[in-house]
PDB file of N, CA and C in Angstrom:
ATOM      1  N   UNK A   1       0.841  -1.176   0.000  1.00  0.00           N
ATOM      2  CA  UNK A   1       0.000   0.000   0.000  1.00  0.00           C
ATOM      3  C   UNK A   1       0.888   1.241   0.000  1.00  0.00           C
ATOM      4  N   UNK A   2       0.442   1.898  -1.103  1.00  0.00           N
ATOM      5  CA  UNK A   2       1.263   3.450  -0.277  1.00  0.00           C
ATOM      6  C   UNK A   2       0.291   4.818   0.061  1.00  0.00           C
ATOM      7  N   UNK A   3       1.247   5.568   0.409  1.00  0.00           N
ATOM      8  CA  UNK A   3       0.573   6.582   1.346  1.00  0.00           C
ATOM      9  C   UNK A   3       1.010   7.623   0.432  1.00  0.00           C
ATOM     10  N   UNK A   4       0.865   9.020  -0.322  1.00  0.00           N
ATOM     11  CA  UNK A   4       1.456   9.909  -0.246  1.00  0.00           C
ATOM     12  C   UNK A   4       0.502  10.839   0.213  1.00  0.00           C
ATOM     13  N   UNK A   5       2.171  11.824   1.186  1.00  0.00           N
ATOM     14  CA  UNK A   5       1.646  12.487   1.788  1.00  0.00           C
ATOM     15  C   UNK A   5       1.441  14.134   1.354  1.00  0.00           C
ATOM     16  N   UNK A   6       0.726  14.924   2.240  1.00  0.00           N
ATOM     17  CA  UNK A   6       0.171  16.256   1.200  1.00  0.00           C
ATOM     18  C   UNK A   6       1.122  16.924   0.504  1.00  0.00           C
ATOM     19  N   UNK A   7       2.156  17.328   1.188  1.00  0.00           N
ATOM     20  CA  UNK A   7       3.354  18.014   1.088  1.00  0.00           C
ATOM     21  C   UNK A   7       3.672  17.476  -0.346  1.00  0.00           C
ATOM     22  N   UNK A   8       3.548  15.953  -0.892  1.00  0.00           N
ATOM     23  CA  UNK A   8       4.679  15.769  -1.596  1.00  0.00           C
ATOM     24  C   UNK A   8       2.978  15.651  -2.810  1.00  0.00           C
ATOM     25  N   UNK A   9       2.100  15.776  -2.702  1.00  0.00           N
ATOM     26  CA  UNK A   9       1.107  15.961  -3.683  1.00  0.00           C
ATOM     27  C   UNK A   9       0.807  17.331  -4.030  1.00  0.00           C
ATOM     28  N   UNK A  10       0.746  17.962  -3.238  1.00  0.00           N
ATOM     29  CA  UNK A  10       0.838  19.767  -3.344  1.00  0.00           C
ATOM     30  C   UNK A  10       2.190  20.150  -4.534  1.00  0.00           C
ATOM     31  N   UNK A  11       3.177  19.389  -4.445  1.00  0.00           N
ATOM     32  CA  UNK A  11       4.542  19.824  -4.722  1.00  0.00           C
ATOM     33  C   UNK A  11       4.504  19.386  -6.665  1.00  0.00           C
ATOM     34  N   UNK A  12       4.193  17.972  -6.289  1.00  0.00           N
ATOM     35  CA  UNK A  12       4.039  17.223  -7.610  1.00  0.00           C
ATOM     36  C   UNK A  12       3.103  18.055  -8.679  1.00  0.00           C
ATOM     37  N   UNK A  13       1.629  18.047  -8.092  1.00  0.00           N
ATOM     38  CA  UNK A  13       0.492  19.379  -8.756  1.00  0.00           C
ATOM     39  C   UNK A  13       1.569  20.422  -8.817  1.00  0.00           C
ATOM     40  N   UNK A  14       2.072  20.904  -8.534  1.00  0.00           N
ATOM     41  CA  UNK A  14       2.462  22.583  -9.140  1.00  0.00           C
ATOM     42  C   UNK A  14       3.773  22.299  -9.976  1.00  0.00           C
ATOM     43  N   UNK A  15       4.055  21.051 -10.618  1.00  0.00           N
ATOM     44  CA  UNK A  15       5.087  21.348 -11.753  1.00  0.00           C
ATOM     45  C   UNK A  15       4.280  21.319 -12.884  1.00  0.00           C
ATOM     46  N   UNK A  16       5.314  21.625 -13.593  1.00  0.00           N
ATOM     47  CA  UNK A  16       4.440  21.962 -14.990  1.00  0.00           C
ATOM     48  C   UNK A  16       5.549  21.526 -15.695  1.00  0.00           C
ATOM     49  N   UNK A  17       4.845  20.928 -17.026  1.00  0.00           N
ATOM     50  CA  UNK A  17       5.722  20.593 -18.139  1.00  0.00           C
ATOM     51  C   UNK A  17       5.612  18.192 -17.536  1.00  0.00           C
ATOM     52  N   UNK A  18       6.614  18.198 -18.574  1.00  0.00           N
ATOM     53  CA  UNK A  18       7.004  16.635 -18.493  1.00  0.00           C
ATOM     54  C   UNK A  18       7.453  16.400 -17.484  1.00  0.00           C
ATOM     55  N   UNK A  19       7.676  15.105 -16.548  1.00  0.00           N
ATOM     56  CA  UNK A  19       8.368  14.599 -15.624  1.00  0.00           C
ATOM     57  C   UNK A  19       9.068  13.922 -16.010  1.00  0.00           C
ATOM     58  N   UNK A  20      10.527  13.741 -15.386  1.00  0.00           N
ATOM     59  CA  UNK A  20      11.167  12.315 -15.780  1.00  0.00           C
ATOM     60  C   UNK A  20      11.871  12.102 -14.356  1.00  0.00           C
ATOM     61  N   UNK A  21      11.948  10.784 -13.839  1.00  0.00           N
ATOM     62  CA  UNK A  21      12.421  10.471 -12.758  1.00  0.00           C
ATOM     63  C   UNK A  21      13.838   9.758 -12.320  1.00  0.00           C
ATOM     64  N   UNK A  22      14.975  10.075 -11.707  1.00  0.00           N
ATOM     65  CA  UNK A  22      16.078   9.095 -11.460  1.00  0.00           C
ATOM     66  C   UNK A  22      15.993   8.695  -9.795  1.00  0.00           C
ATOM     67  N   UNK A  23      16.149   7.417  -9.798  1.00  0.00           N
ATOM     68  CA  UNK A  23      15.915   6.932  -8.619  1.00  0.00           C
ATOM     69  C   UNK A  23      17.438   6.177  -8.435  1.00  0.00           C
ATOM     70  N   UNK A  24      17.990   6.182  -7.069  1.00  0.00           N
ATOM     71  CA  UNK A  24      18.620   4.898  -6.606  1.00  0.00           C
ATOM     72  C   UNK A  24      18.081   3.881  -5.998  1.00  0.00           C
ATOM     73  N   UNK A  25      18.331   2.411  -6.467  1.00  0.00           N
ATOM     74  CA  UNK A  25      18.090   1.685  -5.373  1.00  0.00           C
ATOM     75  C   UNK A  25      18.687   0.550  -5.169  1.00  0.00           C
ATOM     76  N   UNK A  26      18.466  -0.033  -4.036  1.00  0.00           N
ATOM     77  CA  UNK A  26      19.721  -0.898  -3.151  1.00  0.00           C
ATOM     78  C   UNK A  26      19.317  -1.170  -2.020  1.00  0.00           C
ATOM     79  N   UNK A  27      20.360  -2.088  -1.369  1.00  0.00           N
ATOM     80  CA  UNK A  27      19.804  -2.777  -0.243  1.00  0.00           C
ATOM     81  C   UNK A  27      20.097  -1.252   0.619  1.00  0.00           C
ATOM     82  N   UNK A  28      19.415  -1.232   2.250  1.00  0.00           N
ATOM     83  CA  UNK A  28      19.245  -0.654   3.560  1.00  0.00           C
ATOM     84  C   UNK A  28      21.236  -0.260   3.251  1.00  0.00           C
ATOM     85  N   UNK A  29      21.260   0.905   4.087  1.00  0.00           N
ATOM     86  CA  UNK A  29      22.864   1.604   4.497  1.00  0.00           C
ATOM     87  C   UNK A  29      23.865   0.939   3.572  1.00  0.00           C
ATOM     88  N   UNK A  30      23.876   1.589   2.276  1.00  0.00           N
ATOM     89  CA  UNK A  30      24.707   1.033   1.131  1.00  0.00           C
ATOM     90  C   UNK A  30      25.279   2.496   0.667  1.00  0.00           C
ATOM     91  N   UNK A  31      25.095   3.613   0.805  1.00  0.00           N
ATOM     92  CA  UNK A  31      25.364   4.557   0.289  1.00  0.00           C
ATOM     93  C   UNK A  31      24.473   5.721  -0.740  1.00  0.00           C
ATOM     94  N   UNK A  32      23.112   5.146  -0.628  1.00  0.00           N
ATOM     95  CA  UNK A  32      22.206   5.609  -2.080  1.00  0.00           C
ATOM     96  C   UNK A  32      22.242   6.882  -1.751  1.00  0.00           C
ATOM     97  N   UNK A  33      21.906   7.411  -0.596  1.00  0.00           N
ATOM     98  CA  UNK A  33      21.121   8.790  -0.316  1.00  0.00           C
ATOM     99  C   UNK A  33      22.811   9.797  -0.836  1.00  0.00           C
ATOM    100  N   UNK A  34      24.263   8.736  -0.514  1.00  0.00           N
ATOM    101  CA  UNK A  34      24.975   9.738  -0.071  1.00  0.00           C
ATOM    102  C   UNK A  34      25.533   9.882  -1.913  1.00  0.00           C
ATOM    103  N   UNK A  35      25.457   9.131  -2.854  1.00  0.00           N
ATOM    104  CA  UNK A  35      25.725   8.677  -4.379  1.00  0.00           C
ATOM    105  C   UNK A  35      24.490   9.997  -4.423  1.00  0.00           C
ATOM    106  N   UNK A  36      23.443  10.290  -3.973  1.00  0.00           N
ATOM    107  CA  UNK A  36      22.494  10.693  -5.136  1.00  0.00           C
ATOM    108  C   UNK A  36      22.808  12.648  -4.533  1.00  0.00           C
ATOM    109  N   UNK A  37      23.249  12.693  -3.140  1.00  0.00           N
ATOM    110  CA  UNK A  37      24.105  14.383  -3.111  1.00  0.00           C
ATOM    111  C   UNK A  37      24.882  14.568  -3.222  1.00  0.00           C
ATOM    112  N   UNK A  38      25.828  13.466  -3.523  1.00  0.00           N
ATOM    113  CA  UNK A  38      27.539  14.058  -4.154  1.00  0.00           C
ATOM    114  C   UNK A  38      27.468  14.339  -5.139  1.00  0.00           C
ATOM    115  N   UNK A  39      26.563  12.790  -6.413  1.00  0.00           N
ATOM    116  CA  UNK A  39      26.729  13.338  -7.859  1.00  0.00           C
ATOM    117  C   UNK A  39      25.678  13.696  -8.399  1.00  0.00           C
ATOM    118  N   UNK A  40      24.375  13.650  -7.958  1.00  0.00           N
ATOM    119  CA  UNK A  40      23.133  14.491  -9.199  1.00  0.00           C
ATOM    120  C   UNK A  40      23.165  15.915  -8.361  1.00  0.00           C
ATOM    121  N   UNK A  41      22.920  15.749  -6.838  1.00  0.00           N
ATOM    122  CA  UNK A  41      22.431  17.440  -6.538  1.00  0.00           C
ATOM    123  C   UNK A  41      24.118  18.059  -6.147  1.00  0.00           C
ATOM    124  N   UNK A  42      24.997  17.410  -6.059  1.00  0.00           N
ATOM    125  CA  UNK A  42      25.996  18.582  -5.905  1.00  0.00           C
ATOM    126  C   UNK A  42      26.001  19.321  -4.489  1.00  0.00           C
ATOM    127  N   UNK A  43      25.350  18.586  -3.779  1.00  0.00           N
ATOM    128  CA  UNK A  43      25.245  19.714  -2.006  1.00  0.00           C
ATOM    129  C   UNK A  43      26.323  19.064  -1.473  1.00  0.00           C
ATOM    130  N   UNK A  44      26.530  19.959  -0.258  1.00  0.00           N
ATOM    131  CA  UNK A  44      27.625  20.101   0.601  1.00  0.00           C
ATOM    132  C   UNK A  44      26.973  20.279   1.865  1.00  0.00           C
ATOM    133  N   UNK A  45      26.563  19.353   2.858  1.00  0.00           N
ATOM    134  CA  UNK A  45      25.495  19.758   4.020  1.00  0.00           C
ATOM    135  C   UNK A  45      24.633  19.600   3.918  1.00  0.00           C
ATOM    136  N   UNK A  46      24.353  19.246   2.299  1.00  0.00           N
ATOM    137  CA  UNK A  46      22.528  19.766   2.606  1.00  0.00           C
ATOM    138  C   UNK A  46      21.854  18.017   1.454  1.00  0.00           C
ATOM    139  N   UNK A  47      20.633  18.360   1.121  1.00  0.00           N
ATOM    140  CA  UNK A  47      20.287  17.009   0.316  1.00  0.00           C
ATOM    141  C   UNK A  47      19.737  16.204   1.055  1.00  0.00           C
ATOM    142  N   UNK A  48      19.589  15.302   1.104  1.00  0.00           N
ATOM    143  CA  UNK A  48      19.313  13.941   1.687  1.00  0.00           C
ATOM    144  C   UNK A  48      19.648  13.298   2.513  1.00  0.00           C
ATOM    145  N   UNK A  49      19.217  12.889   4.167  1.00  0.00           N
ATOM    146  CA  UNK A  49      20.000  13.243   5.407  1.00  0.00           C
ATOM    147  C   UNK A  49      20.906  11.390   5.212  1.00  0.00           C
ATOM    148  N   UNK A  50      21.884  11.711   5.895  1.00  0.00           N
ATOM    149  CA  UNK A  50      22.723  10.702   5.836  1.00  0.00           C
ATOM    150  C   UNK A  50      23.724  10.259   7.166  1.00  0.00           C
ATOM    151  N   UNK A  51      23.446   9.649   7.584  1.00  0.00           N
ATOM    152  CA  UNK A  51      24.420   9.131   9.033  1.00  0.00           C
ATOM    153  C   UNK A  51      25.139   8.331   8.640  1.00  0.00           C
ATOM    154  N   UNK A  52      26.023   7.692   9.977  1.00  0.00           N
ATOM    155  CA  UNK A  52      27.057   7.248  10.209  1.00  0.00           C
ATOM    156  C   UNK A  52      26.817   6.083  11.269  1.00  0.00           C
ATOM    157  N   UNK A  53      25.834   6.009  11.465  1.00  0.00           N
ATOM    158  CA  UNK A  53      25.502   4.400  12.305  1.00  0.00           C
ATOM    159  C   UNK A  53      24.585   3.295  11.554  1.00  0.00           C
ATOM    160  N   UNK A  54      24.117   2.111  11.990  1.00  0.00           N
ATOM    161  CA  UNK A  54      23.464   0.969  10.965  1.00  0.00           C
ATOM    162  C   UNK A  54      22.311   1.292  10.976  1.00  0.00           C
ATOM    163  N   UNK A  55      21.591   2.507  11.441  1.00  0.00           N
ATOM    164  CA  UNK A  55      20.241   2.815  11.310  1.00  0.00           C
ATOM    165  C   UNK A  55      20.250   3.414  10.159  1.00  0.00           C
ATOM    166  N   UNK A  56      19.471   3.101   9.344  1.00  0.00           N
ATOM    167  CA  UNK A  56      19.027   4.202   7.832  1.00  0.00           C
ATOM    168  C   UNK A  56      17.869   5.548   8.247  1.00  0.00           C
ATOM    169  N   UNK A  57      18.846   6.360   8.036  1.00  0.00           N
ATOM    170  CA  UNK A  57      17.688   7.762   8.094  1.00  0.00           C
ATOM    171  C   UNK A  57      16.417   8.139   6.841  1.00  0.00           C
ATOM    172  N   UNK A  58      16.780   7.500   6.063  1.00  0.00           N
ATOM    173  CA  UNK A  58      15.042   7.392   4.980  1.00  0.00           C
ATOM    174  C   UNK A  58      14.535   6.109   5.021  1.00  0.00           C
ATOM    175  N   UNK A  59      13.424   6.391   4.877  1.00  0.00           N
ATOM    176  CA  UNK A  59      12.479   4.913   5.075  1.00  0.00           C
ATOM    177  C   UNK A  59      11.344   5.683   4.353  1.00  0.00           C
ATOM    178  N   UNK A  60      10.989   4.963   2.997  1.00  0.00           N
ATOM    179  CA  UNK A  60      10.220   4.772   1.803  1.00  0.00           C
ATOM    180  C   UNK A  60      10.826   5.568   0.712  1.00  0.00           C
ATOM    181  N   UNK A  61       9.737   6.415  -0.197  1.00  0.00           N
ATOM    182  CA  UNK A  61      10.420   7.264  -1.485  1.00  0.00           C
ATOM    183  C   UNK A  61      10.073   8.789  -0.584  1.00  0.00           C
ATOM    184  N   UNK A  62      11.929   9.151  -0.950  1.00  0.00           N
ATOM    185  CA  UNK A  62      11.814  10.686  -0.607  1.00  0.00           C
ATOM    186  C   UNK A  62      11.776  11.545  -2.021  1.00  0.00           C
ATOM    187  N   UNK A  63      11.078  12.205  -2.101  1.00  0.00           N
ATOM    188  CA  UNK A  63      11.461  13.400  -3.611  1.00  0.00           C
ATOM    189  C   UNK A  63      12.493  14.583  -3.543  1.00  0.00           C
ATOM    190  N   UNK A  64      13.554  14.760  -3.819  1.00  0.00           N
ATOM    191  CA  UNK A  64      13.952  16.394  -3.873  1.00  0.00           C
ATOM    192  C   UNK A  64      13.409  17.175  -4.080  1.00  0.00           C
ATOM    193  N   UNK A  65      12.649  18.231  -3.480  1.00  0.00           N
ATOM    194  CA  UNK A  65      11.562  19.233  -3.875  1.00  0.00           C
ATOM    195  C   UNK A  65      12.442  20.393  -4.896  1.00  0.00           C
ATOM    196  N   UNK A  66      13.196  20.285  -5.191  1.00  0.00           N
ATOM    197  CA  UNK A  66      13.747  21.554  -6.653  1.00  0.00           C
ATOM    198  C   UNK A  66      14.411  20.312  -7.604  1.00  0.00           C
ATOM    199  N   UNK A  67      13.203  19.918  -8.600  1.00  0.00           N
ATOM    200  CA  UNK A  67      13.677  19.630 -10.119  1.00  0.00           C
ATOM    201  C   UNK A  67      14.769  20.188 -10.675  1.00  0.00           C
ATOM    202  N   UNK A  68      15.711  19.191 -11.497  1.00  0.00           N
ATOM    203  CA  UNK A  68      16.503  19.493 -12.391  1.00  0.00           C
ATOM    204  C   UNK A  68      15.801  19.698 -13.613  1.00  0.00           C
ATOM    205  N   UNK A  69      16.701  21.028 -14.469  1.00  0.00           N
ATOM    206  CA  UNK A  69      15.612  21.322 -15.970  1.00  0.00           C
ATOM    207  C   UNK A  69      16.556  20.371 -16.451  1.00  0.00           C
ATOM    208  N   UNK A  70      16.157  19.478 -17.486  1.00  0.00           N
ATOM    209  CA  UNK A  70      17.042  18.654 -18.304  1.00  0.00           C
ATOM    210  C   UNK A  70      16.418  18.874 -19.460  1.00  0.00           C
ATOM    211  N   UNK A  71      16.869  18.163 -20.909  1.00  0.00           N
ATOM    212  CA  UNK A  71      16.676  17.904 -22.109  1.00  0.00           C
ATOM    213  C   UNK A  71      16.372  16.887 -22.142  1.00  0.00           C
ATOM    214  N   UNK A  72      15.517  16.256 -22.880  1.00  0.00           N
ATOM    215  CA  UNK A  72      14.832  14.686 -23.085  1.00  0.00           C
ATOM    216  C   UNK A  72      15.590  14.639 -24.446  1.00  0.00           C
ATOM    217  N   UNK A  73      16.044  13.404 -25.106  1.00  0.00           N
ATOM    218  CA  UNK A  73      16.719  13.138 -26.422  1.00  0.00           C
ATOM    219  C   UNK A  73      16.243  14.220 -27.217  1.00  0.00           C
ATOM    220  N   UNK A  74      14.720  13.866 -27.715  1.00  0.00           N
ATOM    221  CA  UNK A  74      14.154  14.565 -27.993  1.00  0.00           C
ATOM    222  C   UNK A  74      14.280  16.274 -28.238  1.00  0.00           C
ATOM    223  N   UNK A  75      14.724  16.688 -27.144  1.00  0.00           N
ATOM    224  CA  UNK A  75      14.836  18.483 -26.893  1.00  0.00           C
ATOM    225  C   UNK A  75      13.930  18.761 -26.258  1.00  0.00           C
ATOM    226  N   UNK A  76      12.698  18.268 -25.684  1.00  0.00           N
ATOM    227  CA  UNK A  76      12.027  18.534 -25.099  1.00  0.00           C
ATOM    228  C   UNK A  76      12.444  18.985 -23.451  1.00  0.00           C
ATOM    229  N   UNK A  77      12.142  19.663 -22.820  1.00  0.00           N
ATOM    230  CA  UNK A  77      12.699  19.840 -21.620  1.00  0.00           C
ATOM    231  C   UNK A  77      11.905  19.473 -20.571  1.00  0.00           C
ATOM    232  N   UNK A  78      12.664  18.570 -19.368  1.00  0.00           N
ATOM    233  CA  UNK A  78      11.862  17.909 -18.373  1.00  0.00           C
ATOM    234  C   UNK A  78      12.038  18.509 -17.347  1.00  0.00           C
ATOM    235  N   UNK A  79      11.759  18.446 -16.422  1.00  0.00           N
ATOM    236  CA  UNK A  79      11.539  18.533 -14.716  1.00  0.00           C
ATOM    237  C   UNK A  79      12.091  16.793 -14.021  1.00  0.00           C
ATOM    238  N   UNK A  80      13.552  16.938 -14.041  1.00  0.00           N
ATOM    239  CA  UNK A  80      13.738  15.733 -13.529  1.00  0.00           C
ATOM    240  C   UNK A  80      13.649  15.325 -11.905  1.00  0.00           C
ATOM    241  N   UNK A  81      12.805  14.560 -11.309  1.00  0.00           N
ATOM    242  CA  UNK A  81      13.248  14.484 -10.129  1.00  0.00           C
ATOM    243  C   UNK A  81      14.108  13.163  -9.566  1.00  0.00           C
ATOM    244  N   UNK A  82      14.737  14.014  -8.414  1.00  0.00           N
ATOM    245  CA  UNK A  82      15.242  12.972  -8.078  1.00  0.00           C
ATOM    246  C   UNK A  82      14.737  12.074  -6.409  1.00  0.00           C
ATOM    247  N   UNK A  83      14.484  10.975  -6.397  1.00  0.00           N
ATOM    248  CA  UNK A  83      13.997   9.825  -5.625  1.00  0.00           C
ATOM    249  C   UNK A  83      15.007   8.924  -5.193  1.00  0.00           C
ATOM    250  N   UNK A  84      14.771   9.251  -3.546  1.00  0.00           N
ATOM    251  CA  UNK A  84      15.869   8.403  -2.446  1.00  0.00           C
ATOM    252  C   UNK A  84      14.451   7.467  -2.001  1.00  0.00           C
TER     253      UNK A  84
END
């Protein structure tokens, strides 16, 4: 079953244009959250919370709330998000 919650339906409704989505995935404390703010968003501090003990700090699909503008082959331009 899933749940989404308002925040991330409010967010989804107000893009405009195409979506396209990049996701990581992998087993529990492998590195995904820390692969997807070094190399797609580029933060330093910030992004997708990430520790240092065997507990995983995300549990289900998180969205980055600021889309990347990309190019689709095409030329068309997307709203990519990215999904921890």
């Amino acid at each position: 079953q899933f749940r989404l919650m308002d925040e991330a339906k409010n967010f989804l409704l107000k893009l405009k244009g195409p979506i396209a989505i990049a996701a990581i995935v992998g087993r529990y404390r492998t590195g995904k959250s820390l692969l997807v703010n070094r190399m797609l968003l580029d933060l330093q501090g910030s992004g997708f919370q990430v520790g240092s003990t065997v507990n995983s700090c995300t549990k289900g699909l998180w969205i980055w709330d600021k889309p990347l503008k990309c190019k689709h082959a095409d030329g068309t331009e997307v709203n990519l998000l990215i999904v921890d």
